[in-house]
Short mmCIF file of C-alpha atoms in Angstrom, two decimals:
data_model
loop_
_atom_site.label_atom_id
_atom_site.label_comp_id
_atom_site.label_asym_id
_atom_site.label_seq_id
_atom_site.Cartn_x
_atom_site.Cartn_y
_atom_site.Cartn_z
CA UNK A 7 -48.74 -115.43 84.31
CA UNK A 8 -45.26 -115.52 83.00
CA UNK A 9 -45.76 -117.92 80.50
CA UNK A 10 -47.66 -116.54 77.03
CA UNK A 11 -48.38 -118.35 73.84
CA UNK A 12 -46.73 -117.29 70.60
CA UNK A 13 -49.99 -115.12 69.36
CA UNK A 14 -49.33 -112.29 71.04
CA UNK A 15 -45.75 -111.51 72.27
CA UNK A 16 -44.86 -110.49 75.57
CA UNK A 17 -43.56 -107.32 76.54
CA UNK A 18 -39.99 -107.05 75.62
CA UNK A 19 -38.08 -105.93 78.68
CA UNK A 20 -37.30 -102.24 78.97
CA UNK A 21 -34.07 -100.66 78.03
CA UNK A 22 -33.48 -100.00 81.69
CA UNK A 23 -30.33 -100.29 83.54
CA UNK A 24 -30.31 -104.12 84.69
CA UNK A 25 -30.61 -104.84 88.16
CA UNK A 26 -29.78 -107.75 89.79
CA UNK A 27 -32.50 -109.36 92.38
CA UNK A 28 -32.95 -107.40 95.20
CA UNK A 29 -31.51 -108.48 98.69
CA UNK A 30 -33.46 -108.01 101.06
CA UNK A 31 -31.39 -105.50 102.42
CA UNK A 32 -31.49 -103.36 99.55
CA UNK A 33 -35.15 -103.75 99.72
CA UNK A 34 -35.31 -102.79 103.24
CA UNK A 35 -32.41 -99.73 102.16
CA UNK A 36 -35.21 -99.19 99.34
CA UNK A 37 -38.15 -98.95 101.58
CA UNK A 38 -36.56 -96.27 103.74
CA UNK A 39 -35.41 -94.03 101.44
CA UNK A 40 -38.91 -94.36 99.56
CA UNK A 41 -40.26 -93.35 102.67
CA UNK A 42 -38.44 -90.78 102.73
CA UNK A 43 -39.39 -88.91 99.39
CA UNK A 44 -36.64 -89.99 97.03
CA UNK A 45 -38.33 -91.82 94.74
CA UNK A 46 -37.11 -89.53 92.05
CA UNK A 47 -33.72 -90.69 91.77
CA UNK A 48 -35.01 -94.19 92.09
CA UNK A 49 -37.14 -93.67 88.92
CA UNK A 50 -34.62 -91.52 87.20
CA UNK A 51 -33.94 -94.86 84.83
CA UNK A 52 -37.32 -96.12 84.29
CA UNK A 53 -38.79 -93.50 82.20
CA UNK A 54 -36.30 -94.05 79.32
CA UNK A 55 -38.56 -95.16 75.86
CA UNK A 56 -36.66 -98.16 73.76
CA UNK A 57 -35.20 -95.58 71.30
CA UNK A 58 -33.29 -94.08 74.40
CA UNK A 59 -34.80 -90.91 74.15
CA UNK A 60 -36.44 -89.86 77.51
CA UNK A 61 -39.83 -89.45 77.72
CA UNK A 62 -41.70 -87.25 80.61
CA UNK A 63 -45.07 -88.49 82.06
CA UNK A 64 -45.30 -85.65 83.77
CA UNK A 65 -45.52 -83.44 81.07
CA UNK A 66 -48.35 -84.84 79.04
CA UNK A 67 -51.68 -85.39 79.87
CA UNK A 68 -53.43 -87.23 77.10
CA UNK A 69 -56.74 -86.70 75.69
CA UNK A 70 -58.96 -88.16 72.53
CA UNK A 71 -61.71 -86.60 71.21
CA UNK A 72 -64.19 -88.10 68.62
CA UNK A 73 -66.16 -86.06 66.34
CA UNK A 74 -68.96 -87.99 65.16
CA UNK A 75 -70.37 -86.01 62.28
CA UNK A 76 -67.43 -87.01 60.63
CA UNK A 77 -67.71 -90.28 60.91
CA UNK A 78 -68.09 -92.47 57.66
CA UNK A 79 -68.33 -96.05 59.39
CA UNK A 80 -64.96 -96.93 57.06
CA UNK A 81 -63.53 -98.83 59.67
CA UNK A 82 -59.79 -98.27 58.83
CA UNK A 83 -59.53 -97.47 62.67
CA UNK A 84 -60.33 -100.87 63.49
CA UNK A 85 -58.24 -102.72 61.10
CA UNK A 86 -55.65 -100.25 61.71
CA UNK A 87 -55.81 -101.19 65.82
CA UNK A 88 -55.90 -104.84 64.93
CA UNK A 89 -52.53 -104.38 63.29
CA UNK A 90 -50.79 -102.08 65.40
CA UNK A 91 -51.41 -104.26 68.65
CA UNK A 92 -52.28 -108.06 67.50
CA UNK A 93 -55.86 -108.29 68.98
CA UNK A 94 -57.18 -111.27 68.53
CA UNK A 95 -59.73 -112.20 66.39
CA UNK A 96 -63.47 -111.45 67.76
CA UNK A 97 -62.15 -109.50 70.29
CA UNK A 98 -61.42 -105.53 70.18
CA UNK A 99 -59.62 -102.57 71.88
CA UNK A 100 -61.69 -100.17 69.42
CA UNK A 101 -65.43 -100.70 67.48
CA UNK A 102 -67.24 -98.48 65.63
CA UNK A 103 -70.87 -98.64 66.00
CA UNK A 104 -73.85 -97.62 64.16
CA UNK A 105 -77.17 -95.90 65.41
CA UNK A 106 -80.51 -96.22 63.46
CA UNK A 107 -83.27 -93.84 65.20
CA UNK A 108 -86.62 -92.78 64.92
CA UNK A 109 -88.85 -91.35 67.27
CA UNK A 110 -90.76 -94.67 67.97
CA UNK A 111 -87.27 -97.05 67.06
CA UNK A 112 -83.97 -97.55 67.30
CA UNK A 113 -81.55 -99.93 66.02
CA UNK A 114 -77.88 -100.30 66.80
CA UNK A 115 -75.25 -102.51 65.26
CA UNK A 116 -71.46 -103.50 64.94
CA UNK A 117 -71.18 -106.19 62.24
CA UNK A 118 -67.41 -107.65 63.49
CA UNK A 119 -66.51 -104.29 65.27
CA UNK A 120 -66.92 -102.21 61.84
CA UNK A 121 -63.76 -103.60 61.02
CA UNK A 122 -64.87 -104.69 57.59
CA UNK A 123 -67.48 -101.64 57.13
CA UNK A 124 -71.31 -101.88 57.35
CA UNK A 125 -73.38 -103.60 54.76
CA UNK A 126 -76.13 -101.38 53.34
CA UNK A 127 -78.89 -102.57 56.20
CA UNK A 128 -83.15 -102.95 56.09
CA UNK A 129 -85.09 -101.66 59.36
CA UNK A 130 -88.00 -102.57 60.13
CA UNK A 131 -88.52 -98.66 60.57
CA UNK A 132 -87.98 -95.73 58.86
CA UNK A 133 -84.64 -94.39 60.33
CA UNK A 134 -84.68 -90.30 60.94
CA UNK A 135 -81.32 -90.26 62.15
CA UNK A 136 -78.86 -91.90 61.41
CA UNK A 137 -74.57 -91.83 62.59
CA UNK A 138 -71.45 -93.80 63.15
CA UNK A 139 -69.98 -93.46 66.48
CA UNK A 140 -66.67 -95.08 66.84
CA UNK A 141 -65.56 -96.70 70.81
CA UNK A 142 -62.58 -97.27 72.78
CA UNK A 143 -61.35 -97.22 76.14
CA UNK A 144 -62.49 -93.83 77.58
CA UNK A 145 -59.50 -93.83 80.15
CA UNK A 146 -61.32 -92.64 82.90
CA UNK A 147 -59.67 -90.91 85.81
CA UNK A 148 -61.83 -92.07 88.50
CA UNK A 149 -61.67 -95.59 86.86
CA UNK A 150 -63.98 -98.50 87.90
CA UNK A 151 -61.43 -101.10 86.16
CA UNK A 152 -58.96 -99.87 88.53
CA UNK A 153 -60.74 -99.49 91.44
CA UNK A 154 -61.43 -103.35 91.38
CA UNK A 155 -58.03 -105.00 90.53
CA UNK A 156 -57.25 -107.18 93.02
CA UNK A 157 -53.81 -107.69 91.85
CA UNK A 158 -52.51 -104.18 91.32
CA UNK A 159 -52.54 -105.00 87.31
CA UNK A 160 -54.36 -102.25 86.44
CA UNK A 161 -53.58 -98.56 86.99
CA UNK A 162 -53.77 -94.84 85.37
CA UNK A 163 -50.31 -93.68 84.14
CA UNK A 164 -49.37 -89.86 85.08
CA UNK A 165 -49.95 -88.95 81.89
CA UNK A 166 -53.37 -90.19 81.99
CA UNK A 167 -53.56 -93.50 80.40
CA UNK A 168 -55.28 -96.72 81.97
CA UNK A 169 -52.61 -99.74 81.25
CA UNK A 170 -52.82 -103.13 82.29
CA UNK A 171 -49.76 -105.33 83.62
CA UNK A 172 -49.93 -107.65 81.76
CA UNK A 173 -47.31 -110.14 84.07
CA UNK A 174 -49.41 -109.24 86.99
CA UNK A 175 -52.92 -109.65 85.71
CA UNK A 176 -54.40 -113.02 86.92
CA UNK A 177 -57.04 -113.17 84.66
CA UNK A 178 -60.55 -113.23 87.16
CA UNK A 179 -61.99 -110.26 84.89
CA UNK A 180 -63.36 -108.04 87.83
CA UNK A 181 -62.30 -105.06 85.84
CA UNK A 182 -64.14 -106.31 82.57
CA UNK A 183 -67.38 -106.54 84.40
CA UNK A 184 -66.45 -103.14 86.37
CA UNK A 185 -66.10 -101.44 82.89
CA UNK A 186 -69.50 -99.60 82.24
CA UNK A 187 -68.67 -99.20 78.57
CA UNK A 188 -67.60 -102.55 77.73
CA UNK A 189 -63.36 -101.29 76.68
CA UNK A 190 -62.13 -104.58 78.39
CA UNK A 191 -61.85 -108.16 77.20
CA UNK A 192 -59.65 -111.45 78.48
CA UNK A 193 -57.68 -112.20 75.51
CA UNK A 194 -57.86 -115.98 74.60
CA UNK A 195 -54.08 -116.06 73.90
CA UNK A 196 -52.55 -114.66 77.10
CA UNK A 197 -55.96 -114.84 79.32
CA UNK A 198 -55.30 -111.60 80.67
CA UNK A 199 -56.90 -108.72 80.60
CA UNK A 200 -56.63 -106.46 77.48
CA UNK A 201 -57.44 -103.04 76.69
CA UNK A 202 -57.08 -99.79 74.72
CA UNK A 203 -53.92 -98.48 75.71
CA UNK A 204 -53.99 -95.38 73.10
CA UNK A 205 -50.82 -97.03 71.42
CA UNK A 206 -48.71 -96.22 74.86
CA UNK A 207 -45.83 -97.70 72.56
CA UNK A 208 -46.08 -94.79 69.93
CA UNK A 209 -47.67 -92.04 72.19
CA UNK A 210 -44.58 -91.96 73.83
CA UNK A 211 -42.25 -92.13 70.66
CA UNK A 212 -43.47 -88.76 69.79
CA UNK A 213 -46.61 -90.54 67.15
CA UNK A 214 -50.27 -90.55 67.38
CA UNK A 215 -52.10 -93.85 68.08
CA UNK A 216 -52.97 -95.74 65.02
CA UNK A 217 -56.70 -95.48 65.14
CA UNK A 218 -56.10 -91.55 64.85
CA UNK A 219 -52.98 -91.67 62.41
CA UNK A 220 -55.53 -93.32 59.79
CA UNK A 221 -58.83 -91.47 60.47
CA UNK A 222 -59.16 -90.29 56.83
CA UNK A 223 -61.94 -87.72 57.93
CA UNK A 224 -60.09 -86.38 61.01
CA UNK A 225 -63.28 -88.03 63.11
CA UNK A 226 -60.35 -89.39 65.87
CA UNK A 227 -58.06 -86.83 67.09
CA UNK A 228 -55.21 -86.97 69.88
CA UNK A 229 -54.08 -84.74 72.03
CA UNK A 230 -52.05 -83.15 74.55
CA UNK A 231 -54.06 -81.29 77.50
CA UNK A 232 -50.52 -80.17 79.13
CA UNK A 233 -49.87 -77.95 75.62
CA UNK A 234 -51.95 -74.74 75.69
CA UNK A 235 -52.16 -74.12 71.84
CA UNK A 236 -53.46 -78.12 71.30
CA UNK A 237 -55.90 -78.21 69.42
CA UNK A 238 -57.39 -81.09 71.04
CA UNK A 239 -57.37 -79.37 74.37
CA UNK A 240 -58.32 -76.10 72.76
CA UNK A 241 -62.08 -78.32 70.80
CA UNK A 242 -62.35 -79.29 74.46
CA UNK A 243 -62.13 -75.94 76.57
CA UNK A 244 -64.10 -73.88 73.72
CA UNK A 245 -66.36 -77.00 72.20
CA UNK A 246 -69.99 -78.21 73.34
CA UNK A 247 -68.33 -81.87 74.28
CA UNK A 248 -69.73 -84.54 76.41
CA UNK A 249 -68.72 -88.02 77.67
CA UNK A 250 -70.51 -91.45 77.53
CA UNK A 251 -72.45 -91.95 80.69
CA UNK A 252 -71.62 -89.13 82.55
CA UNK A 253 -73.85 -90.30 85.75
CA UNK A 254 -71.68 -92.36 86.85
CA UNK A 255 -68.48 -89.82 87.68
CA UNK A 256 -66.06 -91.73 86.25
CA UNK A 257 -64.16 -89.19 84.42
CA UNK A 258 -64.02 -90.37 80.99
CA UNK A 259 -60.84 -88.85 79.05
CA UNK A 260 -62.27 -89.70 75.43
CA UNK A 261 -64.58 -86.45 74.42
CA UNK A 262 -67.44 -86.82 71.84
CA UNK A 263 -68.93 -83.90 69.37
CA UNK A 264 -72.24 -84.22 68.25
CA UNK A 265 -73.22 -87.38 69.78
CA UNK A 266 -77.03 -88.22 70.39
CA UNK A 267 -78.80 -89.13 73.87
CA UNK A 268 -79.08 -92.94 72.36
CA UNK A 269 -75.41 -93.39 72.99
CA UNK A 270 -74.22 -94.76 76.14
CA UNK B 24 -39.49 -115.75 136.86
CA UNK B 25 -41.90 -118.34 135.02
CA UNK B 26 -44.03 -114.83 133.88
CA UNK B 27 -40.99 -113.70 132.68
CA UNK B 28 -40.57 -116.51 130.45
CA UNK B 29 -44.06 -116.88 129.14
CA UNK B 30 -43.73 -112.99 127.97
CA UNK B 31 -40.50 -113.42 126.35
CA UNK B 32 -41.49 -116.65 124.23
CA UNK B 33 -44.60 -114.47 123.04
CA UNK B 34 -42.10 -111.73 122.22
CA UNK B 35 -40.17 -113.73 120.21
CA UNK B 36 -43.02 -115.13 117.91
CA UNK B 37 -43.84 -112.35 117.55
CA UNK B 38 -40.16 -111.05 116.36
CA UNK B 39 -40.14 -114.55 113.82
CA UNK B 40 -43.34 -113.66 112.65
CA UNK B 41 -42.08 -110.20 111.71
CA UNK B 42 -39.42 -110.97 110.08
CA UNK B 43 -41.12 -113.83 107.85
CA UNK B 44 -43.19 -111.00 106.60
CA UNK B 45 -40.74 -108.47 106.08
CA UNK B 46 -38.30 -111.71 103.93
CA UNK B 47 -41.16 -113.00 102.40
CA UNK B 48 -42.58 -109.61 100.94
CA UNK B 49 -38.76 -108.63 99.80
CA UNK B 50 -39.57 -112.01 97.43
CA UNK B 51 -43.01 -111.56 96.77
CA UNK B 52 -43.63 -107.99 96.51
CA UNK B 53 -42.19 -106.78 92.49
CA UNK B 54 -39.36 -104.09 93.19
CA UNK B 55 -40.95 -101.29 91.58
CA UNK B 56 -44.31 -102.10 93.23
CA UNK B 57 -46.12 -98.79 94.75
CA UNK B 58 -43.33 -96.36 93.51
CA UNK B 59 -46.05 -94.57 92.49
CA UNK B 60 -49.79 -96.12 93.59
CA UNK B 61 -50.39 -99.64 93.63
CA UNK B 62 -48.98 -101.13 90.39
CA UNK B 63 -45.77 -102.18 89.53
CA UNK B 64 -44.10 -99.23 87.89
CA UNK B 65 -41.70 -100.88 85.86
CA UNK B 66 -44.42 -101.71 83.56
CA UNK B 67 -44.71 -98.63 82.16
CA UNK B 68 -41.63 -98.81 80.43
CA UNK B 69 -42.09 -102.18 79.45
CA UNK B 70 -45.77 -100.75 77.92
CA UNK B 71 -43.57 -98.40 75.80
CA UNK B 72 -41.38 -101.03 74.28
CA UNK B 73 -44.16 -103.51 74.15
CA UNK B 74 -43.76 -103.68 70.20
CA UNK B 75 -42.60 -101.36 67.77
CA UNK B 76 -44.94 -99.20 66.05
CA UNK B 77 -46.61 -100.46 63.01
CA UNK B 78 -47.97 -97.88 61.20
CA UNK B 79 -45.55 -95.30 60.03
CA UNK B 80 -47.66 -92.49 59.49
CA UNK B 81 -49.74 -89.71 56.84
CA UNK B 82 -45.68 -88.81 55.81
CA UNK B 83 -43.68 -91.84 56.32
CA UNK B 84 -44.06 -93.37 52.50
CA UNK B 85 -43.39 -89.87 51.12
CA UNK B 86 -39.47 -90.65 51.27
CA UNK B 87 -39.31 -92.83 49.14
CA UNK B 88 -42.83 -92.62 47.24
CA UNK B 89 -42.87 -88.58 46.45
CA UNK B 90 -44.23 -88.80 43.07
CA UNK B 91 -47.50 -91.13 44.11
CA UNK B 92 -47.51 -88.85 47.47
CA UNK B 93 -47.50 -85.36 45.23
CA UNK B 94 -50.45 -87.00 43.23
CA UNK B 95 -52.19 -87.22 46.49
CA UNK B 96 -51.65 -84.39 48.14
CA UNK B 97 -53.34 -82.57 44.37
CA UNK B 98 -56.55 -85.32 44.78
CA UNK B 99 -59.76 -85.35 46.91
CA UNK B 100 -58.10 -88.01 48.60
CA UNK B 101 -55.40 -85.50 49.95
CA UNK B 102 -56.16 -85.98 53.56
CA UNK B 103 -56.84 -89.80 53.14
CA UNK B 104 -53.17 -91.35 54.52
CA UNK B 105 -51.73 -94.02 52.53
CA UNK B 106 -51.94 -96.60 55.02
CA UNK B 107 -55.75 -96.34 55.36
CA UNK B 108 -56.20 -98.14 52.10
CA UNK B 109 -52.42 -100.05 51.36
CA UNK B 110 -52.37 -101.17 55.16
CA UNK B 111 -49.16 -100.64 57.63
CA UNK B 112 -46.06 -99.79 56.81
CA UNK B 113 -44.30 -102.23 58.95
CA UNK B 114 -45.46 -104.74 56.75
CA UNK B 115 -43.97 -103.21 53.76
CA UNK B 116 -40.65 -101.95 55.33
CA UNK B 117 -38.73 -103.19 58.95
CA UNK B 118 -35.32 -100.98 59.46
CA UNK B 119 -35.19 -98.96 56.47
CA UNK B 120 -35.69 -102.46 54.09
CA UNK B 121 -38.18 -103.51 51.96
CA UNK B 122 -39.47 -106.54 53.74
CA UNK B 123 -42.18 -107.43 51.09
CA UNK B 124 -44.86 -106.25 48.73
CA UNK B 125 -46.78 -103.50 49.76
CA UNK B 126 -50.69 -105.16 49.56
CA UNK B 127 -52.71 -103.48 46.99
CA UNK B 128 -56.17 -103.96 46.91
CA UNK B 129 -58.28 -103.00 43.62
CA UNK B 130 -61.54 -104.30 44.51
CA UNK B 131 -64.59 -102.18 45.26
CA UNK B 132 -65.38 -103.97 48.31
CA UNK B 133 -62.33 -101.23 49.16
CA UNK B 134 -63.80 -98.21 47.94
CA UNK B 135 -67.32 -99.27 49.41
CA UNK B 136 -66.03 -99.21 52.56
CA UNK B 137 -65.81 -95.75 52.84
CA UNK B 138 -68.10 -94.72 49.38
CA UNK B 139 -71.15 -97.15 49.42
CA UNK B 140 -74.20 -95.65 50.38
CA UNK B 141 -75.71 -96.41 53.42
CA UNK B 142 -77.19 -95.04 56.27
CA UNK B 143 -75.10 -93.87 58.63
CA UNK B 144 -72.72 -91.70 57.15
CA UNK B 145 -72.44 -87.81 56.69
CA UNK B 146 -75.10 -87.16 53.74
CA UNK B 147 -72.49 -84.33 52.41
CA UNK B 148 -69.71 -87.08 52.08
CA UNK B 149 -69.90 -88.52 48.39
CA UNK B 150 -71.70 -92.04 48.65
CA UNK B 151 -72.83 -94.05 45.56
CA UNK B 152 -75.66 -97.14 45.46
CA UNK B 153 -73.21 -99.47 43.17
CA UNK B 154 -76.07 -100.90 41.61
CA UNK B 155 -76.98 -97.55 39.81
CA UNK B 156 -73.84 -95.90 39.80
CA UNK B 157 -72.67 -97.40 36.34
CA UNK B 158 -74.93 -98.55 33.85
CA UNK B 159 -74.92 -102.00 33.41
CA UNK B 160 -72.90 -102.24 36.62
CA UNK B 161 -69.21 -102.29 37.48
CA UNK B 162 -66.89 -102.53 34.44
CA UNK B 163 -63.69 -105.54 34.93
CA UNK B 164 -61.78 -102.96 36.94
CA UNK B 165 -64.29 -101.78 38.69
CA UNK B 166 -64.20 -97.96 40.52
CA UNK B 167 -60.60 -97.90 39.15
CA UNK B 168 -62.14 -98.23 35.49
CA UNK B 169 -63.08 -94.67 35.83
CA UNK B 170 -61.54 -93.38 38.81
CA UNK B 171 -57.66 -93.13 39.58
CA UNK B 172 -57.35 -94.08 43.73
CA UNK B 173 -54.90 -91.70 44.44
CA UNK B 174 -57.29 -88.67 42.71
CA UNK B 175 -60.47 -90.05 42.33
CA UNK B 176 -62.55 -87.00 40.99
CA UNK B 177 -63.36 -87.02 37.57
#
């Protein structure tokens, strides 16, 4: 899985001190002083961001919350995630869906994700409701995705986020089937798995992922549940929030206001 | 004395077979494998330098674009973020250069995305039907005839 096409560039390496390979006595020297509870100062240079500023996993615990009343079905998020990461075409780390319902109907659609809006649309019945509700990756803490990964490619960050590798990853998509709300895809380029990741590569430069830095009705918002006064955390500890398919215990991370039964 | 033997050949298989393991895990097993659960942890710093961020961000074009930003900030459009409509800034500017054109895009295919009615959206958010918003329908400009895209209301 070394080997990607041009489409979608690897991972640059980190701005890490190099290390040579590892002998297998220092692995062995490694092992034992793992064992023993150091493994502080053998992360101490891994947590450095590109820009050389260090950034603490331990002190965030990230959180997205998704108003949908204030949804207008733009889809800037989309485009905007399309961008920032290089999805490829047909395939996406965030839709934005839209819910038609009566009492005897419903209809639901996501012409290309939203990513180019939603054309003005004919039902067969008279729609009493009506809402957008935009989706991602709900970074679960008890996560399915994870659970299944045979490889060890998938895991949940510290700070709460559910990453792939992408290096590991050998492509059998367990974790996309394991995935009750559908946040996974193989990507055609580097036939891995590929995922939300809440833009790990700006949410740890200090900046907001992209979907929320171009909400233009504040529907996406980011936040911190570490920070006391965040206003994210503080929607979430005084709002009436739920999460999508709460049945099945998997701890989604991505809260939703105003959101109708018909949503799963 | 045969017993003996018979023990110690077993013991040393075994001993081979250990250390095969232990060697070939040193070369198969990532070094920062299980540091912290069962992923290889030097990823996550590899997941924060994956790319450089695109988008810039609601203040980012203000340094250099204060006059179309104090427009804004007077408009409806105040909390819309420049990017939502002009696209990211990392296509505009890499390392402090302009890199090319920022894309500007006058159609009303633009403005519908957010401003056509249909169902869906917020009734309170201001929606038009194109068809019977203008009379004789969209002028050679189209919204822009009328409306200025940085403060739209009339």
């Amino acid at each position: 899985m070394d080997e990607m096409p041009k489409g979608n560039p690897p991972p640059e390496p980190a701005a890490q001190p190099a290390q040579a390979e590892v002998s297998r006595r220092d692995f062995l020297a490694r092992a034992l002083r793992a064992s023993g509870g150091a493994f502080a100062l053998l992360a101490g240079g891994g947590a450095i961001a590109s820009d050389g500023e260090r950034y603490d996993w331990e002190a965030h615990r990230w959180a997205y919350l998704i108003d949908t009343e204030k949804c207008i079905g733009c889809g800037s998020c989309v485009r905007a995630c399309k961008a920032e990461n290089g999805v490829p075409d047909g395939y996406f780390r965030t839709w934005v869906e839209r819910y038609l319902i009566s009492p005897e109907a419903s209809h639901v659609d996501s012409p290309n994700g939203g990513m180019d809006g939603f054309p003005p649309l004919q039902t067969a019945f008279e729609p009493t409701k009506s809402f957008f509700v935009p989706k991602l990756c709900n970074h679960c803490k008890e996560t399915p995705c994870v659970q299944v990964c045979p490889v060890g490619a998938s895991y949940r960050t510290k700070d709460g986020v559910v990453l792939v590798d992408g290096k590991r990853c050998i492509g059998c998509g367990y974790c996309v089937q394991a995935c009750p709300y559908g946040s996974r895809f193989i990507s055609p380029e580097t036939h891995t798995a590929e995922k939300c990741t809440w833009c790990y590569h700006r949410i740890t430069k200090g900046l907001k992922p992209a979907c929320v830095e171009v909400c233009p009705t504040a529907t996406r918002q980011f936040g911190d549940m570490k920070r006391e006064d965040d206003p994210v955390r503080l929607a979430i500890a005084h709002g009436r929030v739920v999460v999508l398919q709460a049945n099945l215990l998997t701890e989604p991370q991505a809260y939703y206001l105003g959101i109708d039964m018909e949503v799963r | 004395m045969e017993h003996a033997r018979h023990v110690f050949r077993v013991l040393l298989v075994l001993l081979l077979v250990i250390v095969v393991v232990i060697v070939g895990r040193s070369f198969l097993v990532p070094k920062s494998f299980g540091m912290y659960g069962n992923y290889r942890y030097d990823n996550v710093p590899e997941q924060m330098a994956a790319r450089p961020p695109l988008h810039g961000g609601a203040r980012s074009c203000a340094d250099c674009h204060d006059e179309r930003s104090a427009v804004l900030a007077k408009g409806s459009h105040a909390r819309v973020s420049c990017e939502v409509c002009h696209g990211p800034l990392g296509r505009h500017v890499k390392d402090g250069d302009v890199v090319a054109k920022m894309a500007i895009d006058r159609s009303p295919r633009l403005c519908g995305n957010c401003h056509r009615k249909i169902d869906g959206r917020p009734p309170k958010f201001p929606q038009v039907v194109f068809e019977k918003h203008v009379e004789g329908g969209l002028g050679p400009k189209g919204c822009l005839d009328c409306h200025d895209a940085h403060s739209p209301k009339l």
